[in-house]
mmCIF file of C-alpha atoms in Angstrom:
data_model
loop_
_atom_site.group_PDB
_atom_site.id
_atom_site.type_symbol
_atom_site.label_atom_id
_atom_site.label_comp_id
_atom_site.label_asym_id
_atom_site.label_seq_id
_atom_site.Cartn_x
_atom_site.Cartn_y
_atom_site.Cartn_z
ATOM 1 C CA UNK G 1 104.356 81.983 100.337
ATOM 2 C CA UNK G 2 103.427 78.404 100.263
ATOM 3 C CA UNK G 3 101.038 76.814 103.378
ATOM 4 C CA UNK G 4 100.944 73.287 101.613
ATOM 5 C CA UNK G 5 102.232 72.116 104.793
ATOM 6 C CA UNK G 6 99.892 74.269 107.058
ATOM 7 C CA UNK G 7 97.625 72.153 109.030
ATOM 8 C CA UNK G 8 93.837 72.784 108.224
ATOM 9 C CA UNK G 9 92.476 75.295 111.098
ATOM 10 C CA UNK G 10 90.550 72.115 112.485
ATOM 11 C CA UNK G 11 94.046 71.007 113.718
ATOM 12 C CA UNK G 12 95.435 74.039 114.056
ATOM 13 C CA UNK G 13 93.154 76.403 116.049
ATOM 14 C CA UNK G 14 93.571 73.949 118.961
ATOM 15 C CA UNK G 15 97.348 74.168 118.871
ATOM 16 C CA UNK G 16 97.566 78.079 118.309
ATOM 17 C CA UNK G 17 95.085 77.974 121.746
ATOM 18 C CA UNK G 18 97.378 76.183 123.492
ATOM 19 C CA UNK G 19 100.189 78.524 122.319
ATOM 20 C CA UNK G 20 101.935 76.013 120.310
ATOM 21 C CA UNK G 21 105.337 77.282 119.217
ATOM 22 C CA UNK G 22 105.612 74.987 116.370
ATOM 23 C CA UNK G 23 102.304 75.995 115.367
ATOM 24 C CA UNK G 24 103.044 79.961 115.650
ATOM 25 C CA UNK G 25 105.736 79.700 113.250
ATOM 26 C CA UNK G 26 103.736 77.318 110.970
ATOM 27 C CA UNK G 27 101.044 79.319 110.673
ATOM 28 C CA UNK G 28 103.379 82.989 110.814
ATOM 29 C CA UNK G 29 105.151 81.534 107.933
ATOM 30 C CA UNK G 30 102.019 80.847 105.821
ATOM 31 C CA UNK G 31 100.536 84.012 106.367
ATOM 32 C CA UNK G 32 102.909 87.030 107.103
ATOM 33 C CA UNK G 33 103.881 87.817 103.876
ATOM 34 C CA UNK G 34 100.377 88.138 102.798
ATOM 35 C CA UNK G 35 99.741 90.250 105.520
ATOM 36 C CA UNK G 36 102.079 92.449 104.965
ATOM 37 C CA UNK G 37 101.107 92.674 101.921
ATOM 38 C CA UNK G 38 97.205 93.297 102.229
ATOM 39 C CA UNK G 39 98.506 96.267 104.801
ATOM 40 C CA UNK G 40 101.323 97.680 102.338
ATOM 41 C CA UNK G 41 97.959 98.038 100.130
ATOM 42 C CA UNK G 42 96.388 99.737 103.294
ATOM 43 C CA UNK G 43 99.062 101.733 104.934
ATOM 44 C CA UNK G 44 101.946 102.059 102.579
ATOM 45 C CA UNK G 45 105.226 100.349 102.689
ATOM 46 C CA UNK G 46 106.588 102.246 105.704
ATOM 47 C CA UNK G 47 104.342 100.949 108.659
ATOM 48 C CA UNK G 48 103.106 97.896 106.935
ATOM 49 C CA UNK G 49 105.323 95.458 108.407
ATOM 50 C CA UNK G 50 104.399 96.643 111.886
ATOM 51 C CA UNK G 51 101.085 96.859 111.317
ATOM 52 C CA UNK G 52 101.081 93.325 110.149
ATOM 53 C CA UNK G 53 102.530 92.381 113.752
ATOM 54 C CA UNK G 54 100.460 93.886 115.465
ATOM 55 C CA UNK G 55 97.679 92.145 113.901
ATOM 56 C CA UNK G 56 98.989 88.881 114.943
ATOM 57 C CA UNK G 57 99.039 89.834 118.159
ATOM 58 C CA UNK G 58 95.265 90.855 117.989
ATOM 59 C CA UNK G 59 95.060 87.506 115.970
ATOM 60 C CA UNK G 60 96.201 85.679 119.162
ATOM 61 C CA UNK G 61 93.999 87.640 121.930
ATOM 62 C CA UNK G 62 90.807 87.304 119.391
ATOM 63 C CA UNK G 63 91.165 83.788 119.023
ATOM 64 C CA UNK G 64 89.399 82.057 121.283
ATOM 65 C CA UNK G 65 86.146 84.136 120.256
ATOM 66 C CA UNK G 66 86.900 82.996 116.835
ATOM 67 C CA UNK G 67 83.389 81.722 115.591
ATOM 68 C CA UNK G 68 84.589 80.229 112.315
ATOM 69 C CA UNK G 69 82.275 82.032 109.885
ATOM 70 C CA UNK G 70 85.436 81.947 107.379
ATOM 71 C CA UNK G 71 88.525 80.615 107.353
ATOM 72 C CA UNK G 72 91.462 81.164 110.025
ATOM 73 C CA UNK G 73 92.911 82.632 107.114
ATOM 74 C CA UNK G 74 90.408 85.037 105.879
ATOM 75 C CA UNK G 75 89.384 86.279 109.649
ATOM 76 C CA UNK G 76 93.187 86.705 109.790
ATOM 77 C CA UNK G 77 93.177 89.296 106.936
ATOM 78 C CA UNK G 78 90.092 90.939 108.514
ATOM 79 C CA UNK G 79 91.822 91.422 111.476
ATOM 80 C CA UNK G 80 95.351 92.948 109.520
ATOM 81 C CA UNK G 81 92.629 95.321 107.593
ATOM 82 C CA UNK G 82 90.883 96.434 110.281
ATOM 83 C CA UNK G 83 94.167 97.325 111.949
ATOM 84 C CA UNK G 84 95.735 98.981 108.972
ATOM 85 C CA UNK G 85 92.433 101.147 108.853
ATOM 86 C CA UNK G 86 92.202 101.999 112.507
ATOM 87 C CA UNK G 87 95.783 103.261 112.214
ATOM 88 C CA UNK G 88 95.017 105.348 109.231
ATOM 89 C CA UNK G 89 92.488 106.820 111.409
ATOM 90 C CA UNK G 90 94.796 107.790 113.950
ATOM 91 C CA UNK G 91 96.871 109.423 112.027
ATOM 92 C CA UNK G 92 94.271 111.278 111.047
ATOM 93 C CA UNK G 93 94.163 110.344 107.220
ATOM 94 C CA UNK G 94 90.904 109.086 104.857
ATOM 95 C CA UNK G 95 90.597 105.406 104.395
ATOM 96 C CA UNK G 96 87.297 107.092 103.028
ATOM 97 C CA UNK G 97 84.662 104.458 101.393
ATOM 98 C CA UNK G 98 83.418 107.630 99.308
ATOM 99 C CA UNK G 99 86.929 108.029 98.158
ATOM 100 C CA UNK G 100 87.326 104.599 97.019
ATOM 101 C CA UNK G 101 83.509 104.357 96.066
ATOM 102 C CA UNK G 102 83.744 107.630 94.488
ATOM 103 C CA UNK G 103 81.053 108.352 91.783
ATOM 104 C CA UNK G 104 83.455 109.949 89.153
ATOM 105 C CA UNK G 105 82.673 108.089 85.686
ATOM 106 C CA UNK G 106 85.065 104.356 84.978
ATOM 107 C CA UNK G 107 86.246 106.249 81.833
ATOM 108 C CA UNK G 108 86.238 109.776 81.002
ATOM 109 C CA UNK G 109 83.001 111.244 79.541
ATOM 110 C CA UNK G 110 84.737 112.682 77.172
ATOM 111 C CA UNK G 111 85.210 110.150 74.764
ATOM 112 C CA UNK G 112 81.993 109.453 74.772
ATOM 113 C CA UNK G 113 79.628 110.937 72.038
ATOM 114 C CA UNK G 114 75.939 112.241 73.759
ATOM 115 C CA UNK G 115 74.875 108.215 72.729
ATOM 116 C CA UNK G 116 77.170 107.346 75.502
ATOM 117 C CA UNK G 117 78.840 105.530 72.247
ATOM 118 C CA UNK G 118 82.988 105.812 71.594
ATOM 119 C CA UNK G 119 83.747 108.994 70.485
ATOM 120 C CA UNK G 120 87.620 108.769 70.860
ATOM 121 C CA UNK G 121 87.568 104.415 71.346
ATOM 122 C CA UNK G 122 90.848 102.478 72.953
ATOM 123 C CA UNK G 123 93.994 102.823 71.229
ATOM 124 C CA UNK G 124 96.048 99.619 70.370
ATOM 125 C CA UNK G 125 98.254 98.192 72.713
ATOM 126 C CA UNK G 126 101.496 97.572 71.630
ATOM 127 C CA UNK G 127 101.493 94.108 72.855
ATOM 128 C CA UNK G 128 98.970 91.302 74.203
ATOM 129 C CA UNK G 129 100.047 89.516 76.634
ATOM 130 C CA UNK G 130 100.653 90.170 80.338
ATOM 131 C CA UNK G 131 104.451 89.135 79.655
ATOM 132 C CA UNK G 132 105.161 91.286 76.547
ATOM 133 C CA UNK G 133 103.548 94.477 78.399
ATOM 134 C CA UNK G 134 105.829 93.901 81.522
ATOM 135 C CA UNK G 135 108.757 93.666 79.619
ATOM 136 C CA UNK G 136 108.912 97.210 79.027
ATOM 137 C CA UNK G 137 110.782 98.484 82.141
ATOM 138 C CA UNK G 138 108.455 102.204 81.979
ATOM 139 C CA UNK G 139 105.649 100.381 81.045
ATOM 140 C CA UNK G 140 106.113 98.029 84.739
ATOM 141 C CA UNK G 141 106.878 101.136 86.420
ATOM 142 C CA UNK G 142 104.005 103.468 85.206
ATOM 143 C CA UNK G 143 101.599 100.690 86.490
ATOM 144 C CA UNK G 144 103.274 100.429 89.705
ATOM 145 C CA UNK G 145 102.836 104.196 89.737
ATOM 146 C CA UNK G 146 98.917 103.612 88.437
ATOM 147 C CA UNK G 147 98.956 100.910 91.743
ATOM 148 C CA UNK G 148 100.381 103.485 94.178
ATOM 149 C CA UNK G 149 97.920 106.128 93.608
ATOM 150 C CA UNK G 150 95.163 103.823 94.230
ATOM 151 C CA UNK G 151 92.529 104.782 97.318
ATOM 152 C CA UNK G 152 93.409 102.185 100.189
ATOM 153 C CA UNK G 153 90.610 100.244 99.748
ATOM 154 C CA UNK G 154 90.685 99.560 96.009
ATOM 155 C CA UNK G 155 94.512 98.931 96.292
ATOM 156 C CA UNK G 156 93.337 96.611 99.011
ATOM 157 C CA UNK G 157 90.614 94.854 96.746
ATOM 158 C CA UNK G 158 92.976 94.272 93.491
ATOM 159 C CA UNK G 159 95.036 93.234 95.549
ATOM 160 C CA UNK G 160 93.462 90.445 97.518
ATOM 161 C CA UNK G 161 91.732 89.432 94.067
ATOM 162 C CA UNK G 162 94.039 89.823 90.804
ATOM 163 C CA UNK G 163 97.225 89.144 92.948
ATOM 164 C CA UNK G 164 96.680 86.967 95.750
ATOM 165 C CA UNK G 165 93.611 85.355 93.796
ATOM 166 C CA UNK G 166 91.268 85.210 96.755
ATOM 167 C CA UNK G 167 87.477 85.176 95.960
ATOM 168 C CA UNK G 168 85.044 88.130 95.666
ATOM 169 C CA UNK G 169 83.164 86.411 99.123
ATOM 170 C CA UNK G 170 86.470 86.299 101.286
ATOM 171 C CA UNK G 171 87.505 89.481 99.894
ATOM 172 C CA UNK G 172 84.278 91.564 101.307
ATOM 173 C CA UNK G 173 84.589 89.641 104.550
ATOM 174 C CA UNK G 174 88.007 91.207 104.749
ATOM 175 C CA UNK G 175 87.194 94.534 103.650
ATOM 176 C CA UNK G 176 83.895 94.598 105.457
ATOM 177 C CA UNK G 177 82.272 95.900 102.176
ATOM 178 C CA UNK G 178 78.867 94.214 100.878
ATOM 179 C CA UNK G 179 79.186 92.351 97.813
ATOM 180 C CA UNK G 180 78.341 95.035 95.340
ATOM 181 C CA UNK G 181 80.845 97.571 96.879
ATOM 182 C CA UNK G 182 83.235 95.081 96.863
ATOM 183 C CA UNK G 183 83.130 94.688 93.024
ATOM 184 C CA UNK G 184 82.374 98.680 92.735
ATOM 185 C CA UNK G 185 86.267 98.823 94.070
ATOM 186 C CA UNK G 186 87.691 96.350 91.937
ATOM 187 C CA UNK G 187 86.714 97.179 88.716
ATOM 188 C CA UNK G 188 87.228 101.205 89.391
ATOM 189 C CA UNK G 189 90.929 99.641 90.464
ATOM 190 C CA UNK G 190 91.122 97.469 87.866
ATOM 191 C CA UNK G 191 89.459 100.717 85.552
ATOM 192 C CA UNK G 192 92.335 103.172 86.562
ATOM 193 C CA UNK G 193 95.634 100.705 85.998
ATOM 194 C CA UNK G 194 93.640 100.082 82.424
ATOM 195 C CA UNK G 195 94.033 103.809 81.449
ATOM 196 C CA UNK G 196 97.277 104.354 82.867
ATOM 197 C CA UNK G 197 98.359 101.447 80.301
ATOM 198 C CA UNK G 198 96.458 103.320 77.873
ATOM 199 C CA UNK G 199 98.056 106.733 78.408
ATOM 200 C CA UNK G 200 101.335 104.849 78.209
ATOM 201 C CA UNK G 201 100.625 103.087 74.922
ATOM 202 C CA UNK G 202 98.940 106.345 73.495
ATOM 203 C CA UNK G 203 102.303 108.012 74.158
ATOM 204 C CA UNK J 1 70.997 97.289 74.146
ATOM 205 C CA UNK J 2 73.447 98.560 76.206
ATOM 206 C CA UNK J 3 75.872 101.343 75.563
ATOM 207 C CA UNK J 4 79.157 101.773 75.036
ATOM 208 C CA UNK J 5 79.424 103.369 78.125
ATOM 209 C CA UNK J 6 77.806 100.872 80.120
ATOM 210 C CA UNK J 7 79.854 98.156 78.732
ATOM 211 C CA UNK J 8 82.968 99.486 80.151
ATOM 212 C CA UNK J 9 81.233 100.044 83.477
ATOM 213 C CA UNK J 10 80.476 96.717 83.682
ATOM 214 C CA UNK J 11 83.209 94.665 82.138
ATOM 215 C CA UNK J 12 84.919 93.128 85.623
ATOM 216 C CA UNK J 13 81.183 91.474 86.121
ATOM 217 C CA UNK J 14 81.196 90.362 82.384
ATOM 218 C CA UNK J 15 84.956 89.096 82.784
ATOM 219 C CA UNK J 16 84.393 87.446 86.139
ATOM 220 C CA UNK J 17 80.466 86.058 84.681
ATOM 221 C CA UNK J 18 78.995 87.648 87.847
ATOM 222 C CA UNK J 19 76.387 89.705 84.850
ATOM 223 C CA UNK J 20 73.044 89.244 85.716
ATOM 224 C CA UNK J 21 70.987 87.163 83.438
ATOM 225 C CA UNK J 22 68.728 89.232 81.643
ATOM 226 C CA UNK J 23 72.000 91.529 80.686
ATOM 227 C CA UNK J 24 73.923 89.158 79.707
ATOM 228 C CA UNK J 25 72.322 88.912 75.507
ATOM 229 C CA UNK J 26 72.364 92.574 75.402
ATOM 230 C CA UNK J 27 75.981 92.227 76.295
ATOM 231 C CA UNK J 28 77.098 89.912 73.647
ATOM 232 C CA UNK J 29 75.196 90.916 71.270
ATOM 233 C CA UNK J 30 76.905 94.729 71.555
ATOM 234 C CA UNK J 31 80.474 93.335 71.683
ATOM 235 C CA UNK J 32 79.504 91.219 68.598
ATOM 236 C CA UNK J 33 78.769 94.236 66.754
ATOM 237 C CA UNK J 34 81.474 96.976 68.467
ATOM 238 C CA UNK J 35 84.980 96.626 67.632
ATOM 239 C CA UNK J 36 85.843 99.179 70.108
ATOM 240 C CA UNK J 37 84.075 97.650 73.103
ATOM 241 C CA UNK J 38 85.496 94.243 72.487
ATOM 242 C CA UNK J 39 88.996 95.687 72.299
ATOM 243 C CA UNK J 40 88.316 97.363 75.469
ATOM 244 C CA UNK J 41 87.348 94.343 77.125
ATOM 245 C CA UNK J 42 89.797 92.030 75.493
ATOM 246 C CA UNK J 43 92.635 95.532 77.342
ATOM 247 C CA UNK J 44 90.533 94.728 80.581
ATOM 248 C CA UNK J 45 91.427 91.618 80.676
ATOM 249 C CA UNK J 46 94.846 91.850 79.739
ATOM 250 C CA UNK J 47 95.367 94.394 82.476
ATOM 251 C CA UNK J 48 94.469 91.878 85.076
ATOM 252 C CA UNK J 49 96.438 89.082 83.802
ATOM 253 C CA UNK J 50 99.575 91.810 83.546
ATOM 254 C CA UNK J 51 98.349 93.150 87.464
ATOM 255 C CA UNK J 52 98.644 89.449 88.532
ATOM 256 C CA UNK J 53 102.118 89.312 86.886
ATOM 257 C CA UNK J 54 103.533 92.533 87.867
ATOM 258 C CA UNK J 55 106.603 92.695 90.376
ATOM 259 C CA UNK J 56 103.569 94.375 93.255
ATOM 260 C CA UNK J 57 101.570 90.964 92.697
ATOM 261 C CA UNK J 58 104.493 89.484 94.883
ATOM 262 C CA UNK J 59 104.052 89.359 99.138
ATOM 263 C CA UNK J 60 106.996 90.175 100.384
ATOM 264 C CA UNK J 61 109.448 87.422 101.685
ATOM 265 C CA UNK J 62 109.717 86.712 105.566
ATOM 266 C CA UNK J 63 113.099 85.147 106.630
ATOM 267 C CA UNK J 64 113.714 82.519 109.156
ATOM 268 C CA UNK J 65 114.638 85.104 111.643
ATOM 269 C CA UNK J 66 111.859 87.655 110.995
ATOM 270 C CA UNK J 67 109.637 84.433 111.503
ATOM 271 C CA UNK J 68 111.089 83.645 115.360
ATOM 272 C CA UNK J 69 111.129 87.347 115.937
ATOM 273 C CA UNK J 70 107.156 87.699 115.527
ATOM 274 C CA UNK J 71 106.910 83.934 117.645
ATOM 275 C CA UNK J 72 108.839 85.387 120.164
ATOM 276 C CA UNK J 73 106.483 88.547 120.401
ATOM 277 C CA UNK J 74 103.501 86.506 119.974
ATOM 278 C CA UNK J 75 104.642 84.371 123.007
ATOM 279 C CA UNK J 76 105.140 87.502 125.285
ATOM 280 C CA UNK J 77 101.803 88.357 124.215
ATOM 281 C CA UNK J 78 100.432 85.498 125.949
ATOM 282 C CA UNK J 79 102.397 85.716 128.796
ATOM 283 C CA UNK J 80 100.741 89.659 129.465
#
């Protein structure tokens, strides 16, 4: 999902204001497959596409308020999160910070001795490098599993960060989490794919 | 010295050097001396270079008609 050729928003905010066709698909083109996927984190698969168009739509009504405290492309994602939450709400399900923020321990107490030392320590991996993990077809899946079972908002966070690469600053603009919340999500994210890989390799 | 424990609660802030100062020794020097921790941090960070390369690290591709369907609804949009 390239935007080398996007405009930067100084050019293009104008022409999206002055509903700019050319600009609509330059800018839908840049943008809608990230969308989709920051709500597919959200949402699911099932309603993210929609979701994602109705955000441009709120994109296009919020505009001219747009105060340009981030990027067009950050307040974007703001605006496809907030709309992937608010429909979460009306369907009546959690997109619950405590959920996501939850106080349960990164790695079970268990294998910790009363030190808070390794009792039972990390098993070997069979392999060490993204590329040799991933090559093992159950091994891909079990983390796309690991991925799935997420809480929205930590699905959200590893996603905006370890896929999309976005920084930590954009990321809690998007999520509307403070700074240390935002990092609480990713690393219990980043915590639970870990030990899913472990679990696999401890097989 | 940190513990064990508290090493693998804060490894994404060690990984991405957001550790704040004064923990940072007490950091090192623990993963100099623990096997165990180090592996676990060297698996931390070789989960999140496999995340980044995993077939859900890729947005999902928008075609040429998808892309004049949205235009067209964002246009109606303006027109309400």
């Amino acid at each position: 999902m390239a935007n080398s050729t996007l405009p930067s928003d100084d050019e293009l905010i104008p022409r999206l204001l002055a509903n700019d066709e050319t600009s609509y698909a330059q800018i839908v083109s840049a943008y809608h497959g990230l969308m989709v996927h920051l709500a597919r984190a959200i949402v699911g698969e099932a309603i993210a596409d929609e979701v994602a168009q109705e955000a441009w739509v709120a994109v296009l009504r919020a505009l001219p308020k747009f105060e340009r405290r981030s990027s067009l492309k950050t307040w974007i994602l703001r605006i496809v999160s907030n709309t992937a939450k608010s429909r979460l709400r009306h369907e009546s399900r959690t997109v619950s910070m405590d959920e996501s923020l939850e106080e349960s321990p990164i790695v079970d107490p268990a294998r910790f001795k009363p030190n808070a030392h390794w009792a039972s320590p990390p098993v070997m991996w069979h392999a060490d490098t993204p590329d040799a993990l991933l090559a093992s077809t159950e091994l891909r899946s079990c983390i796309s599993d690991a991925l799935s079972t997420l809480p929205p908002l930590q699905r959200a966070a590893v996603t905006l960060r370890d896929m999309q690469g976005l920084s930590m600053e954009a990321i809690c603009k998007i999520l509307e989490v403070s700074e240390s919340n935002g990092r609480v999500l990713l690393h219990r994210a980043r915590s639970r794919i870990q030990m899913a890989i472990e679990e696999h390799e401890g097989q | 010295m940190p513990s064990c424990k508290d090493i693998t609660e804060h490894s994404s802030d060690y990984l991405e050097r957001n550790l704040p100062w004064w923990k940072r020794p007490g950091y090192w020097l623990h993963l100099a001396m623990c096997i165990h921790c180090r592996r676990y941090v060297d698996q931390l960070k070789l989960t999140i270079g496999t995340i980044s390369k995993s077939p859900d690290a890729t947005p999902p591709n928008i075609s040429t008609e998808e892309i004049q369907a949205i235009v067209e609804k964002m246009k109606q949009s303006t027109k309400k």
